[in-house]
CSV table of C-alpha atoms and ligand atoms in Angstrom, one decimal:
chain,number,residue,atom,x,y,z
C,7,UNK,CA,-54.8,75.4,-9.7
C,8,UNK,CA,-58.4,74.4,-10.5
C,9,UNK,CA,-59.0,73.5,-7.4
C,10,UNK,CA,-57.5,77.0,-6.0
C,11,UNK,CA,-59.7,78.6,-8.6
C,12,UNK,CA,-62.5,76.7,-7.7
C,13,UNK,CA,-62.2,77.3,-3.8
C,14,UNK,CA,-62.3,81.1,-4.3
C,15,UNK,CA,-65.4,81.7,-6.1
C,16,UNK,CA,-67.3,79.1,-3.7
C,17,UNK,CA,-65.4,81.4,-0.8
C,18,UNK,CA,-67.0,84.7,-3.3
C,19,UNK,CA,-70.5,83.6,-3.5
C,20,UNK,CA,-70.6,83.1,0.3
C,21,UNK,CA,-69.9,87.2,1.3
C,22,UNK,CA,-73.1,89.3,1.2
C,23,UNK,CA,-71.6,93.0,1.0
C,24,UNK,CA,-70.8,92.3,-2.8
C,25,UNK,CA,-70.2,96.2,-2.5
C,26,UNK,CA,-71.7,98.9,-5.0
C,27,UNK,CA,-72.1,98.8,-8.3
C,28,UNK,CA,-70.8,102.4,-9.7
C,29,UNK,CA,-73.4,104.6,-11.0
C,30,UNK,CA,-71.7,107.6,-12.4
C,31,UNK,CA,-71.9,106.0,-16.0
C,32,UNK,CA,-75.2,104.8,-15.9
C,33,UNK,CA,-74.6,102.2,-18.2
C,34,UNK,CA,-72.6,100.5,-15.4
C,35,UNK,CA,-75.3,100.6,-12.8
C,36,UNK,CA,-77.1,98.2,-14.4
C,37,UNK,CA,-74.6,95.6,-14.1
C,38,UNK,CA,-76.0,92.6,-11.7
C,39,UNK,CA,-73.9,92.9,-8.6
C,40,UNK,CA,-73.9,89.4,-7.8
C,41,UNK,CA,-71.1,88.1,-10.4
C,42,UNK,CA,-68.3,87.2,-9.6
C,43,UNK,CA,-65.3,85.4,-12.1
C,44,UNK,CA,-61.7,84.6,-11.7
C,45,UNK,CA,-59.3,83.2,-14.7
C,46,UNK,CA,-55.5,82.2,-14.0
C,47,UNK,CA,-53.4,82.3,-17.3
C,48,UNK,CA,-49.9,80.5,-17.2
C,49,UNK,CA,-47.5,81.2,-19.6
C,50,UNK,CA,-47.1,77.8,-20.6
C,51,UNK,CA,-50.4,78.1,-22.0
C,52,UNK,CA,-52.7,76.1,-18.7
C,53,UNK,CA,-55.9,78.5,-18.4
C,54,UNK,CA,-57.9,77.9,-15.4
C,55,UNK,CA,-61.2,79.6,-14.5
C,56,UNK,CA,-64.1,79.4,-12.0
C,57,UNK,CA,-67.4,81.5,-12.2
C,58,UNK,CA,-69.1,83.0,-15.3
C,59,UNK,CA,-65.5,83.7,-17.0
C,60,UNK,CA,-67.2,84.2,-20.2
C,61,UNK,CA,-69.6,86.6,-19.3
C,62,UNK,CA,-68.4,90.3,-20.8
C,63,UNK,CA,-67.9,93.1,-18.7
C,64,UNK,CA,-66.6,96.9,-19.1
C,65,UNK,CA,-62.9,97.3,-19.0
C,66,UNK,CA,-62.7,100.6,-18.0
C,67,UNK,CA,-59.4,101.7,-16.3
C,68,UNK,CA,-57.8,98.3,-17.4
C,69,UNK,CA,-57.5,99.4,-21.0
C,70,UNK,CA,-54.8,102.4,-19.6
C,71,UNK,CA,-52.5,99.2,-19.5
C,72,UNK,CA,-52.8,98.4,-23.0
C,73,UNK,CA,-52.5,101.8,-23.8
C,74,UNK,CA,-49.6,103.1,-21.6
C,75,UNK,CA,-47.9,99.8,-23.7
C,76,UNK,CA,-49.0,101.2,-26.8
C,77,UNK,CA,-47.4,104.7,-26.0
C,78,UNK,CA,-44.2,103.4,-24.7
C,79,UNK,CA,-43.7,101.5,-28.0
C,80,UNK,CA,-44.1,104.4,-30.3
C,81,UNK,CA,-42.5,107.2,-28.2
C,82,UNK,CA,-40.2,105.5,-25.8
C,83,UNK,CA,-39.1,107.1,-23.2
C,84,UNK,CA,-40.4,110.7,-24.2
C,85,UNK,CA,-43.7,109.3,-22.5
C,86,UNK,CA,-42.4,110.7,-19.3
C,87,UNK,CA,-42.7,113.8,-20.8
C,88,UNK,CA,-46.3,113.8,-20.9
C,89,UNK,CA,-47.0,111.6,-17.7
C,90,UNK,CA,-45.3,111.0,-14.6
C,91,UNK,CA,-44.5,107.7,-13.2
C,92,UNK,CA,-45.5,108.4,-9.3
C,93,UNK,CA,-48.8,107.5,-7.0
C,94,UNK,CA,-50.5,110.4,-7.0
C,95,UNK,CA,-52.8,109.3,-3.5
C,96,UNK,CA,-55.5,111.3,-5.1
C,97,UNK,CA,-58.8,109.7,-6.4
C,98,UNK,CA,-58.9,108.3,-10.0
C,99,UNK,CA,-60.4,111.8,-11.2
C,100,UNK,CA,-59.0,113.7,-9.2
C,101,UNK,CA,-57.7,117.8,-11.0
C,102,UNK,CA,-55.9,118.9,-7.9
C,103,UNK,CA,-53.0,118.0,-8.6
C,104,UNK,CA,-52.7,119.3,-12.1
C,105,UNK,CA,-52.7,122.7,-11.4
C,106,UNK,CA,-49.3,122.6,-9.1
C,107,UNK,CA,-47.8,120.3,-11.2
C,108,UNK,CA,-48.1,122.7,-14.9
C,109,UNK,CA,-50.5,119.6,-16.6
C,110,UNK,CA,-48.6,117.1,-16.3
C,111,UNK,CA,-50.5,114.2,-14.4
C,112,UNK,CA,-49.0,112.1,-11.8
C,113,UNK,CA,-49.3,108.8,-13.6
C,114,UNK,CA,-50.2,106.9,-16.6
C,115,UNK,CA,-53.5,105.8,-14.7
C,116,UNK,CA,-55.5,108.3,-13.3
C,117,UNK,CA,-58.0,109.3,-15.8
C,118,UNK,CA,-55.9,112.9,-16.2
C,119,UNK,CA,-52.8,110.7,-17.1
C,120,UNK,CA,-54.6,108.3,-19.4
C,121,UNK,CA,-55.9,111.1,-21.3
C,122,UNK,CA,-52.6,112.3,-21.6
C,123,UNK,CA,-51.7,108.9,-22.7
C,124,UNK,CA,-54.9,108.9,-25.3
C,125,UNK,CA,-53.6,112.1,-26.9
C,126,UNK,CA,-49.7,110.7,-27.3
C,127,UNK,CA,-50.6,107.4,-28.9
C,128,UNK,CA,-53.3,109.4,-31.4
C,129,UNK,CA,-50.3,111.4,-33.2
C,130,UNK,CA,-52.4,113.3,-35.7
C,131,UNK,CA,-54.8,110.2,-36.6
C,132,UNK,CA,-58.3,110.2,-36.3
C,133,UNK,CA,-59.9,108.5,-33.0
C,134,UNK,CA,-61.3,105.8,-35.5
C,135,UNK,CA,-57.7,105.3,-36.4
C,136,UNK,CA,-56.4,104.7,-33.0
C,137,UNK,CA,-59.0,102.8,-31.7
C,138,UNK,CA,-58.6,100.4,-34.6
C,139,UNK,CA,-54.7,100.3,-33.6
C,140,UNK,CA,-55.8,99.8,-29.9
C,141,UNK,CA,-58.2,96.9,-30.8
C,142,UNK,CA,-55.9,95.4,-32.9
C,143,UNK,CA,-53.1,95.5,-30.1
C,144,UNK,CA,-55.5,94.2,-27.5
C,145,UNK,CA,-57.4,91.4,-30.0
C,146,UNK,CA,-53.4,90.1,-30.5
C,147,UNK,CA,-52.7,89.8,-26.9
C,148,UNK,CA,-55.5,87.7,-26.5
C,149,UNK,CA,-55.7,86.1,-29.6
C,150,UNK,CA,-59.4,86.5,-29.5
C,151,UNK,CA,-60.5,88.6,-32.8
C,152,UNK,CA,-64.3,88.9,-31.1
C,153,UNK,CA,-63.4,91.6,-28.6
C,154,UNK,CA,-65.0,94.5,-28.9
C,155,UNK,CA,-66.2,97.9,-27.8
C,156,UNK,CA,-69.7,98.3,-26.2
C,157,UNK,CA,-70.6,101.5,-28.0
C,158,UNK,CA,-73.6,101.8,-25.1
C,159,UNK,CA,-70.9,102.2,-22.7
C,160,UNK,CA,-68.9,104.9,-24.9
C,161,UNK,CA,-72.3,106.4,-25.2
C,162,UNK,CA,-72.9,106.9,-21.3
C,163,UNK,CA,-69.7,107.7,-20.7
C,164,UNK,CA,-69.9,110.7,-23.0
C,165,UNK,CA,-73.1,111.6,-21.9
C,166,UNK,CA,-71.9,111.9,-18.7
C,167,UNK,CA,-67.8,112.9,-19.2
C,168,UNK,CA,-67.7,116.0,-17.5
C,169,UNK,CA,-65.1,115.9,-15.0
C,170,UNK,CA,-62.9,113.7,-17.8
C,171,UNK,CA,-63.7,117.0,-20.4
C,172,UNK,CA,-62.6,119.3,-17.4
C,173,UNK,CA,-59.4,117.4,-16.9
C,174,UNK,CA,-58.7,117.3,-21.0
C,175,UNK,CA,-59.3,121.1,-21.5
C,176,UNK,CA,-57.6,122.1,-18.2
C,177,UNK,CA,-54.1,119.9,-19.4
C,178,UNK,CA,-54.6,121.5,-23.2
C,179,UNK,CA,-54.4,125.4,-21.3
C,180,UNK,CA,-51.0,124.3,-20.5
C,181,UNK,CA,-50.0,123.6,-24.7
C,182,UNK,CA,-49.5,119.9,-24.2
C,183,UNK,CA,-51.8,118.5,-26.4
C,184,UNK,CA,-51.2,117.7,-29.7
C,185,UNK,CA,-55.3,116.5,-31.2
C,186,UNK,CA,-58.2,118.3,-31.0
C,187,UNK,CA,-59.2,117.9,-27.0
C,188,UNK,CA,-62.4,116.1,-28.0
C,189,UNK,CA,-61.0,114.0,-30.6
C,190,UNK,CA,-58.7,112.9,-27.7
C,191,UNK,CA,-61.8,112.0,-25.6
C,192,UNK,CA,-63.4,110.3,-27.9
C,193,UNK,CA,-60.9,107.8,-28.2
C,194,UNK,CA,-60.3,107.6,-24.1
C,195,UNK,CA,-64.1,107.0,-23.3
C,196,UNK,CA,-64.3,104.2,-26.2
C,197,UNK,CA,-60.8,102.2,-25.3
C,198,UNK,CA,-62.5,102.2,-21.5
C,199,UNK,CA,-65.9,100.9,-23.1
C,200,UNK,CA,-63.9,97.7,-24.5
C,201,UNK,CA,-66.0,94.8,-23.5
C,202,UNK,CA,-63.9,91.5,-22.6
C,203,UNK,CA,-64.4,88.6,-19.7
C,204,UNK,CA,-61.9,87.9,-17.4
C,205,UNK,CA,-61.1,84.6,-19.8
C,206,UNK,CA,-59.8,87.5,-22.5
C,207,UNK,CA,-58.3,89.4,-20.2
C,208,UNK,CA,-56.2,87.0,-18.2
C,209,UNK,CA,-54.8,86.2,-21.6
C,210,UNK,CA,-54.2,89.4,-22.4
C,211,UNK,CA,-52.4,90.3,-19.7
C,212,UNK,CA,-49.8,87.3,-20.5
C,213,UNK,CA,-46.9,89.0,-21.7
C,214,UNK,CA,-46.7,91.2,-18.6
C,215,UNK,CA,-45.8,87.7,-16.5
C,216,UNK,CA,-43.5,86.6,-18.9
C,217,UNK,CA,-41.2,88.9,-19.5
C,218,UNK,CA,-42.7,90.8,-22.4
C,219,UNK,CA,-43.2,87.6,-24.5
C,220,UNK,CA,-46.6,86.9,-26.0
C,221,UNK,CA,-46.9,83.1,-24.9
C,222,UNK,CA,-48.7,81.6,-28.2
C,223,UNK,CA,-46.4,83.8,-31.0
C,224,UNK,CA,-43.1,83.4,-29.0
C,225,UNK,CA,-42.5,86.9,-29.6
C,226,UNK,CA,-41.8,89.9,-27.7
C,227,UNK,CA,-44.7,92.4,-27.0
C,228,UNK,CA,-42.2,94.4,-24.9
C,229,UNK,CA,-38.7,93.7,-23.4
C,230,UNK,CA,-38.4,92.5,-20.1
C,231,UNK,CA,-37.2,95.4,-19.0
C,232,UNK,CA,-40.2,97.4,-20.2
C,233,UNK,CA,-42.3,94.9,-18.9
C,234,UNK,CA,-41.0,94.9,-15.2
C,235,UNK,CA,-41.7,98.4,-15.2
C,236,UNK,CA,-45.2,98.0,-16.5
C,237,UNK,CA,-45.5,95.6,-13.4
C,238,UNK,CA,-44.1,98.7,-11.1
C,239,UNK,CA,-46.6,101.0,-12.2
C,240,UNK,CA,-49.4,98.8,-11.5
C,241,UNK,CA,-48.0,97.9,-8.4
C,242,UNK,CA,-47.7,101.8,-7.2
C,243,UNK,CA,-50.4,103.2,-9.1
C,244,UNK,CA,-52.8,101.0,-10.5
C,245,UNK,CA,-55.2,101.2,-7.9
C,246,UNK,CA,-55.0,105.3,-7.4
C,247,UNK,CA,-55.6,106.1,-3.5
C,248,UNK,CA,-56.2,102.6,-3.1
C,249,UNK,CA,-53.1,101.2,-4.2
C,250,UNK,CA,-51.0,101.0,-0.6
C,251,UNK,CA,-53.9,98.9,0.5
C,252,UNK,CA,-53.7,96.4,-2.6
C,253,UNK,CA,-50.0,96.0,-2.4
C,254,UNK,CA,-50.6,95.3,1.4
C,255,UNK,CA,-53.5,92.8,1.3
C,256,UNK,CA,-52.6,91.3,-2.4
C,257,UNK,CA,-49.0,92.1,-3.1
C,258,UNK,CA,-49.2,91.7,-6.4
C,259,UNK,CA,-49.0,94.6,-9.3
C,260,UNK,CA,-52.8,95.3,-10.4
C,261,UNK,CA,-54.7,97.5,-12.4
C,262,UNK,CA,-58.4,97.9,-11.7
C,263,UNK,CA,-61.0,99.3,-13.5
C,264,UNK,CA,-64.5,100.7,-12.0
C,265,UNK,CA,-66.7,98.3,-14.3
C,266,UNK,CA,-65.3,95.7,-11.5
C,267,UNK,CA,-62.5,93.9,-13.2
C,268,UNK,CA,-58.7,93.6,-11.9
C,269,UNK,CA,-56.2,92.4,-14.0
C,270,UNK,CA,-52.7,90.9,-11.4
C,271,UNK,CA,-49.8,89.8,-12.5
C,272,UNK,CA,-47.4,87.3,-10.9
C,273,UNK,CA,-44.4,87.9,-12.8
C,274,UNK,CA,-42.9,84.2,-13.8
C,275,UNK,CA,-45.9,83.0,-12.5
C,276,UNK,CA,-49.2,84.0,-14.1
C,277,UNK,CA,-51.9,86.6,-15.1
C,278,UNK,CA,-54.6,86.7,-13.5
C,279,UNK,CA,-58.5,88.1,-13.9
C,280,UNK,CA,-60.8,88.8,-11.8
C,281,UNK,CA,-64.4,90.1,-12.0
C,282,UNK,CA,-67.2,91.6,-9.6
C,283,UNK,CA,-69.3,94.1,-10.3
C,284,UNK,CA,-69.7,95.8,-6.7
C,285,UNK,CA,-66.6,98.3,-5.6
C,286,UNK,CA,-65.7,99.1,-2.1
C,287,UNK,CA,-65.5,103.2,-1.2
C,288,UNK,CA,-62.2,104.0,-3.4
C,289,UNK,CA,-63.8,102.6,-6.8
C,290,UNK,CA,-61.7,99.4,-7.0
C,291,UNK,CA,-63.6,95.6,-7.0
C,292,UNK,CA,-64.6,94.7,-3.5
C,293,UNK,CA,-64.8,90.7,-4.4
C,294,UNK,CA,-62.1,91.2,-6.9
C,295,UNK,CA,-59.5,92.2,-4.1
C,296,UNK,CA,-60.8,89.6,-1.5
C,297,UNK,CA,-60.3,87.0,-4.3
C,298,UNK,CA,-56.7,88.0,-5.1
C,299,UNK,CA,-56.2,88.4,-1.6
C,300,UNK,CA,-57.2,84.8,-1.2
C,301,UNK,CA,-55.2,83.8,-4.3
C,302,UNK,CA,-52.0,85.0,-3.1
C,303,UNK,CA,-52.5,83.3,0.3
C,304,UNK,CA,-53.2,80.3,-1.1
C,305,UNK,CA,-50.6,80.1,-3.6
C,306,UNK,CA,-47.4,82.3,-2.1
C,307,UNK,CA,-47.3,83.9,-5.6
C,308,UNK,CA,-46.9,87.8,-3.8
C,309,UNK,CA,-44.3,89.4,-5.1
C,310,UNK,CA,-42.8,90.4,-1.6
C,311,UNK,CA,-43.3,87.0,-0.4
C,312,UNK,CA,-45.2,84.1,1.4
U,22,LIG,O1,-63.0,107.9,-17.0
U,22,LIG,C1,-63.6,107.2,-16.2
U,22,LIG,O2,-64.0,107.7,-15.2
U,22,LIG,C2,-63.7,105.7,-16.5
U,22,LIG,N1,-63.8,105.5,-18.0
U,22,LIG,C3,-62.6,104.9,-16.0
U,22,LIG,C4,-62.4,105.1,-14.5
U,22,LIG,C5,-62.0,103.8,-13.8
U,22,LIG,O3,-62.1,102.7,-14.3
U,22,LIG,C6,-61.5,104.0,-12.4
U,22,LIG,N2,-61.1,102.7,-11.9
U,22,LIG,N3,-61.4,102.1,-11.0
């Protein structure tokens, strides 16, 4: 696995289009596009990495799967009640759709849904509250207590949050929230500004490739069932308009976020990070898909096959 690892970044550093950086949160667009890191976390524990795996990086989208986890464990199935669980084939911030469909976003993962997501986990607490709940869920996965949240990131974000403050008021007009619409923001722009590298995230994305058990504590995160449906939502949706195209060139489920970081799973197999900075035209890692891409031809570890 080294080797693989290995083989793929050397592969990376070799493409010129790196794609573009994103430059709607300013913060972002002064990431160097040039990185490039890839970590492969077994459940039995083996961690492999090649390229700057320790090397922090914006989370963005990628923290919707920690917090869709979050909401199905306190409200169960009465998520779907907020969200819907289908690809909407719409951009990530996309408000088209929302207006049809009384509110009630497509999925857990465009920004509409996660905000949705933000306001059902929050249940009357403070965004300080939740935020501490969502670290603390997160910080456990990995077992890494250093991760944080790079407030500089929040910051722009906020600054520039308009569409996402569209979407929120647009979805309270129809009576579904339940916090005041900024407080509900608040905590969706920090939990995307969580900083980790892909080292963190790999690990934190164990439980999803081992049947909901957290590989170091032996315990269950989720149930396996919950877990394989985690897996399907990132497989159909995790990507936004992009997510046919993953499923064909990766086959694996994936959730990417637009600071340039994909978190795959393999279920039974392995979690798997990757990071790059530049995205290609729908917002997802260029290098990032190219290297899973790779990964999955190298090791037959797709889910629909060699
Ligand atoms: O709300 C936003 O636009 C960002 N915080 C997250 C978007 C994102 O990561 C899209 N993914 N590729």
């Amino acid at each position: 696995m080294q080797d693989i690892v290995n083989e793929i970044a050397e592969q990376m550093a070799l493409i010129t289009d790196k794609g573009k950086v994103a430059t709607y949160i300013p913060q972002l667009a002064r990431v160097d596009p040039e990185q490039f890191a890839i970590t492969v976390a077994l459940p039995t524990g083996e961690i492999y990495s090649a390229g700057c795996s320790q090397t922090l990086f914006s989370i963005q989208s990628i923290s919707k799967v920690f917090t869709l986890t979050l909401a199905l464990g306190k409200l169960g199935e009465a998520v779907w009640d907020r969200v819907g669980r289908e690809p909407s084939g719409d951009p990530f911030n996309s408000i088209v759709q929302l207006e049809h469909e009384n509110g009630r976003p497509r999925n857990p993962f465009i920004n509409a849904g996660a905000i949705a997501i933000a306001d059902a986990i929050m249940q009357g607490h403070k965004p300080k509250e939740t935020l501490a709940e969502i670290m603390q869920f997160v910080r456990s996965l990995a077992d890494d207590d250093s991760i944080s949240i790079d407030n500089k990131v929040a910051q722009s974000e906020i600054a520039t949050g308009d569409r996402n403050t569209s979407l929120a008021f647009f979805m309270a007009s129809f009576g579904h929230f339940e916090n005041p619409v900024n407080e509900v923001l608040g905590t969706y722009f920090h939990h995307c500004s969580i900083a980790m590298n892909t080292h963190q995230l790999a690990k934190a994305g164990r439980f999803l490739a081992n049947n909901g058990i957290n590989p170091d504590t032996h315990y269950a995160v989720v149930s396996s069932k919950r877990a394989k449906r985690i897996n399907a939502l990132m497989l159909m949706c995790g990507h936004y308009d992009g997510s046919g195209e993953f499923a064909y060139r990766v086959g694996l489920p994936g959730k990417s976020g637009v600071g340039g970081g994909i978190l795959a799973v393999a279920p039974g197999k392995a979690s798997i990070a990757v990071w790059s900075p530049g995205l290609d035209l729908i917002g997802n890692s260029k290098l990032g898909t190219q290297a899973l891409e790779l990964f999955t031809s190298k090791t037959g570890w797709s889910v629909f096959g060699v």
